[in-house]
Amino acid sequence: MASKPQWRARATEALVIVGSILAAFAIDAWWDGRQAEEDLIALVDLLVADVEADVAELRGRAARSDTLI
């Protein structure tokens, strides 16, 4: 009977270890997804700012060309 509780204790310990590893993988995947989303948002914001700057420059050039004509 002494070996049966040892078997249960080792099986429980193994399950806890496997569960901890799976939880760590899940947290890492969630964190990577979150970081990728933040990077995407930052890139989109930079793209919008760049397009707005280009539009402003084109409007300025259009205004100058109208005054030259």
XYZ file of N, CA, C and O in Angstrom:
276
model
N 0.808 -1.205 0.000
C 0.000 0.000 0.000
C 0.850 1.269 0.000
O 0.360 2.308 -0.369
N 2.082 1.156 0.397
C 2.926 2.343 0.471
C 3.263 2.873 -0.924
O 3.469 4.058 -1.091
N 3.293 2.007 -1.925
C 3.655 2.457 -3.271
C 2.504 3.194 -3.949
O 2.718 4.017 -4.818
N 1.271 2.893 -3.590
C 0.129 3.544 -4.218
C 0.085 5.053 -3.927
O -0.064 5.841 -4.850
N 0.240 5.490 -2.688
C 0.275 6.950 -2.452
C 1.466 7.627 -3.139
O 1.367 8.758 -3.574
N 2.621 6.941 -3.246
C 3.759 7.535 -3.950
C 3.411 7.731 -5.429
O 3.769 8.732 -6.024
N 2.715 6.760 -6.005
C 2.323 6.855 -7.405
C 1.392 8.037 -7.612
O 1.535 8.789 -8.562
N 0.446 8.201 -6.702
C -0.492 9.329 -6.808
C 0.230 10.660 -6.636
O -0.061 11.630 -7.344
N 1.152 10.717 -5.721
C 1.893 11.961 -5.486
C 2.732 12.320 -6.712
O 2.772 13.484 -7.129
N 3.368 11.322 -7.301
C 4.189 11.591 -8.485
C 3.320 11.964 -9.687
O 3.681 12.830 -10.479
N 2.178 11.310 -9.825
C 1.270 11.645 -10.916
C 0.731 13.058 -10.740
O 0.643 13.828 -11.705
N 0.396 13.433 -9.521
C -0.084 14.789 -9.247
C 1.000 15.806 -9.541
O 0.740 16.851 -10.151
N 2.219 15.504 -9.125
C 3.333 16.414 -9.383
C 3.571 16.572 -10.886
O 3.786 17.681 -11.378
N 3.494 15.473 -11.620
C 3.683 15.532 -13.072
C 2.581 16.374 -13.723
O 2.853 17.179 -14.616
N 1.356 16.202 -13.282
C 0.254 16.991 -13.823
C 0.423 18.473 -13.529
O 0.131 19.323 -14.373
N 0.893 18.785 -12.344
C 1.115 20.186 -11.985
C 2.213 20.783 -12.861
O 2.090 21.912 -13.351
N 3.270 20.017 -13.092
C 4.373 20.508 -13.924
C 3.903 20.728 -15.362
O 4.152 21.782 -15.963
N 3.192 19.749 -15.920
C 2.696 19.875 -17.290
C 1.710 21.042 -17.389
O 1.758 21.834 -18.331
N 0.832 21.165 -16.405
C -0.118 22.283 -16.397
C 0.583 23.629 -16.325
O 0.181 24.586 -17.002
N 1.636 23.706 -15.537
C 2.390 24.960 -15.421
C 3.072 25.318 -16.734
O 3.084 26.480 -17.145
N 3.632 24.317 -17.398
C 4.289 24.573 -18.680
C 3.271 25.031 -19.717
O 3.515 25.983 -20.467
N 2.118 24.369 -19.766
C 1.084 24.773 -20.717
C 0.569 26.184 -20.425
O 0.320 26.964 -21.345
N 0.432 26.515 -19.152
C 0.002 27.864 -18.784
C 1.051 28.890 -19.209
O 0.709 29.971 -19.695
N 2.323 28.547 -19.040
C 3.395 29.470 -19.451
C 3.368 29.693 -20.954
O 3.541 30.824 -21.425
N 3.146 28.625 -21.731
C 3.042 28.774 -23.182
C 1.847 29.641 -23.562
O 1.931 30.468 -24.473
N 0.732 29.453 -22.877
C -0.471 30.237 -23.182
C -0.237 31.717 -22.876
O -0.619 32.589 -23.660
N 0.386 32.000 -21.757
C 0.665 33.390 -21.385
C 1.637 34.019 -22.373
O 1.467 35.172 -22.783
N 2.648 33.251 -22.793
C 3.620 33.767 -23.753
C 2.959 34.064 -25.100
O 3.235 35.098 -25.711
N 2.085 33.181 -25.545
C 1.382 33.409 -26.808
C 0.477 34.635 -26.707
O 0.397 35.438 -27.637
N -0.205 34.792 -25.581
C -1.069 35.957 -25.379
C -0.235 37.235 -25.400
O -0.614 38.224 -26.024
N 0.897 37.214 -24.718
C 1.757 38.405 -24.650
C 2.304 38.755 -26.031
O 2.338 39.929 -26.409
N 2.740 37.745 -26.791
C 3.245 38.012 -28.140
C 2.151 38.611 -29.024
O 2.413 39.525 -29.807
N 0.941 38.097 -28.898
C -0.175 38.649 -29.669
C -0.466 40.085 -29.290
O -0.749 40.924 -30.148
N -0.387 40.358 -28.017
C -0.633 41.726 -27.542
C 0.439 42.679 -28.065
O 0.131 43.792 -28.507
N 1.699 42.243 -28.006
C 2.795 43.074 -28.497
C 2.664 43.314 -29.999
O 2.904 44.422 -30.478
N 2.290 42.284 -30.741
C 2.134 42.436 -32.190
C 1.012 43.418 -32.502
O 1.131 44.234 -33.425
N -0.064 43.358 -31.741
C -1.177 44.294 -31.960
C -0.747 45.723 -31.653
O -1.083 46.649 -32.401
N 0.011 45.920 -30.588
C 0.495 47.260 -30.253
C 1.436 47.782 -31.334
O 1.385 48.964 -31.692
N 2.295 46.896 -31.860
C 3.203 47.303 -32.937
C 2.419 47.694 -34.184
O 2.758 48.678 -34.859
N 1.385 46.934 -34.499
C 0.562 47.243 -35.664
C -0.135 48.589 -35.508
O -0.160 49.397 -36.442
N -0.662 48.848 -34.333
C -1.335 50.130 -34.076
C -0.341 51.283 -34.216
O -0.648 52.319 -34.823
N 0.870 51.101 -33.704
C 1.883 52.148 -33.815
C 2.253 52.395 -35.273
O 2.405 53.549 -35.700
N 2.387 51.326 -36.058
C 2.721 51.493 -37.467
C 1.600 52.184 -38.236
O 1.857 53.025 -39.101
N 0.366 51.836 -37.936
C -0.766 52.485 -38.601
C -0.801 53.964 -38.247
O -1.046 54.818 -39.105
N -0.551 54.288 -36.981
C -0.520 55.695 -36.570
C 0.571 56.462 -37.318
O 0.361 57.593 -37.763
N 1.745 55.848 -37.470
C 2.828 56.495 -38.220
C 2.466 56.663 -39.686
O 2.775 57.688 -40.303
N 1.801 55.672 -40.251
C 1.379 55.760 -41.646
C 0.366 56.883 -41.841
O 0.455 57.664 -42.797
N -0.579 57.002 -40.927
C -1.580 58.073 -41.008
C -0.897 59.434 -40.914
O -1.204 60.360 -41.680
N 0.043 59.574 -39.979
C 0.756 60.849 -39.836
C 1.550 61.167 -41.099
O 1.594 62.330 -41.539
N 2.161 60.151 -41.702
C 2.932 60.361 -42.923
C 2.028 60.794 -44.075
O 2.368 61.722 -44.830
N 0.890 60.162 -44.222
C -0.044 60.534 -45.289
C -0.572 61.946 -45.056
O -0.678 62.739 -46.005
N -0.886 62.281 -43.822
C -1.367 63.639 -43.523
C -0.303 64.680 -43.843
O -0.616 65.752 -44.378
N 0.957 64.368 -43.548
C 2.043 65.297 -43.872
C 2.184 65.441 -45.384
O 2.400 66.554 -45.888
N 2.050 64.346 -46.114
C 2.131 64.424 -47.581
C 0.979 65.249 -48.155
O 1.184 66.053 -49.070
N -0.214 65.064 -47.630
C -1.367 65.827 -48.107
C -1.160 67.314 -47.833
O -1.430 68.163 -48.694
N -0.667 67.644 -46.655
C -0.418 69.047 -46.326
C 0.635 69.642 -47.255
O 0.493 70.787 -47.718
N 1.677 68.863 -47.549
C 2.711 69.366 -48.451
C 2.155 69.565 -49.859
O 2.448 70.578 -50.523
N 1.349 68.624 -50.321
C 0.762 68.767 -51.654
C -0.182 69.957 -51.728
O -0.222 70.670 -52.747
N -0.950 70.200 -50.684
C -1.831 71.375 -50.670
C -1.015 72.660 -50.710
O -1.378 73.627 -51.381
N 0.089 72.666 -49.966
C 0.959 73.841 -49.978
C 1.564 74.082 -51.346
O 1.624 75.217 -51.829
N 1.993 73.015 -51.994
C 2.554 73.164 -53.335
C 1.479 73.604 -54.337
O 1.759 74.403 -55.251
N 0.275 73.077 -54.177
C -0.827 73.485 -55.068
C -1.135 74.950 -54.887
O -1.373 75.671 -55.859
N -1.116 75.422 -53.645
C -1.384 76.841 -53.389
C -0.297 77.713 -53.985
O -0.585 78.780 -54.557
N 0.956 77.285 -53.870
C 2.051 78.062 -54.447
C 1.990 78.075 -55.961
O 2.266 79.092 -56.582
N 1.631 76.952 -56.569
C 1.578 76.927 -58.030
C 0.424 77.785 -58.537
O 0.509 78.365 -59.609
N -0.671 77.857 -57.733
C -1.779 78.736 -58.135
C -1.354 80.192 -58.095
O -1.761 80.992 -58.954
N -0.544 80.552 -57.144
C -0.115 81.956 -57.063
C 0.907 82.277 -58.157
O 0.997 83.416 -58.591
N 1.659 81.288 -58.593
C 2.630 81.541 -59.668
C 1.952 81.692 -61.015
O 2.433 82.400 -61.885
N 0.828 81.003 -61.169
C 0.115 81.067 -62.448
C -0.637 82.360 -62.476
O -0.651 83.253 -63.124
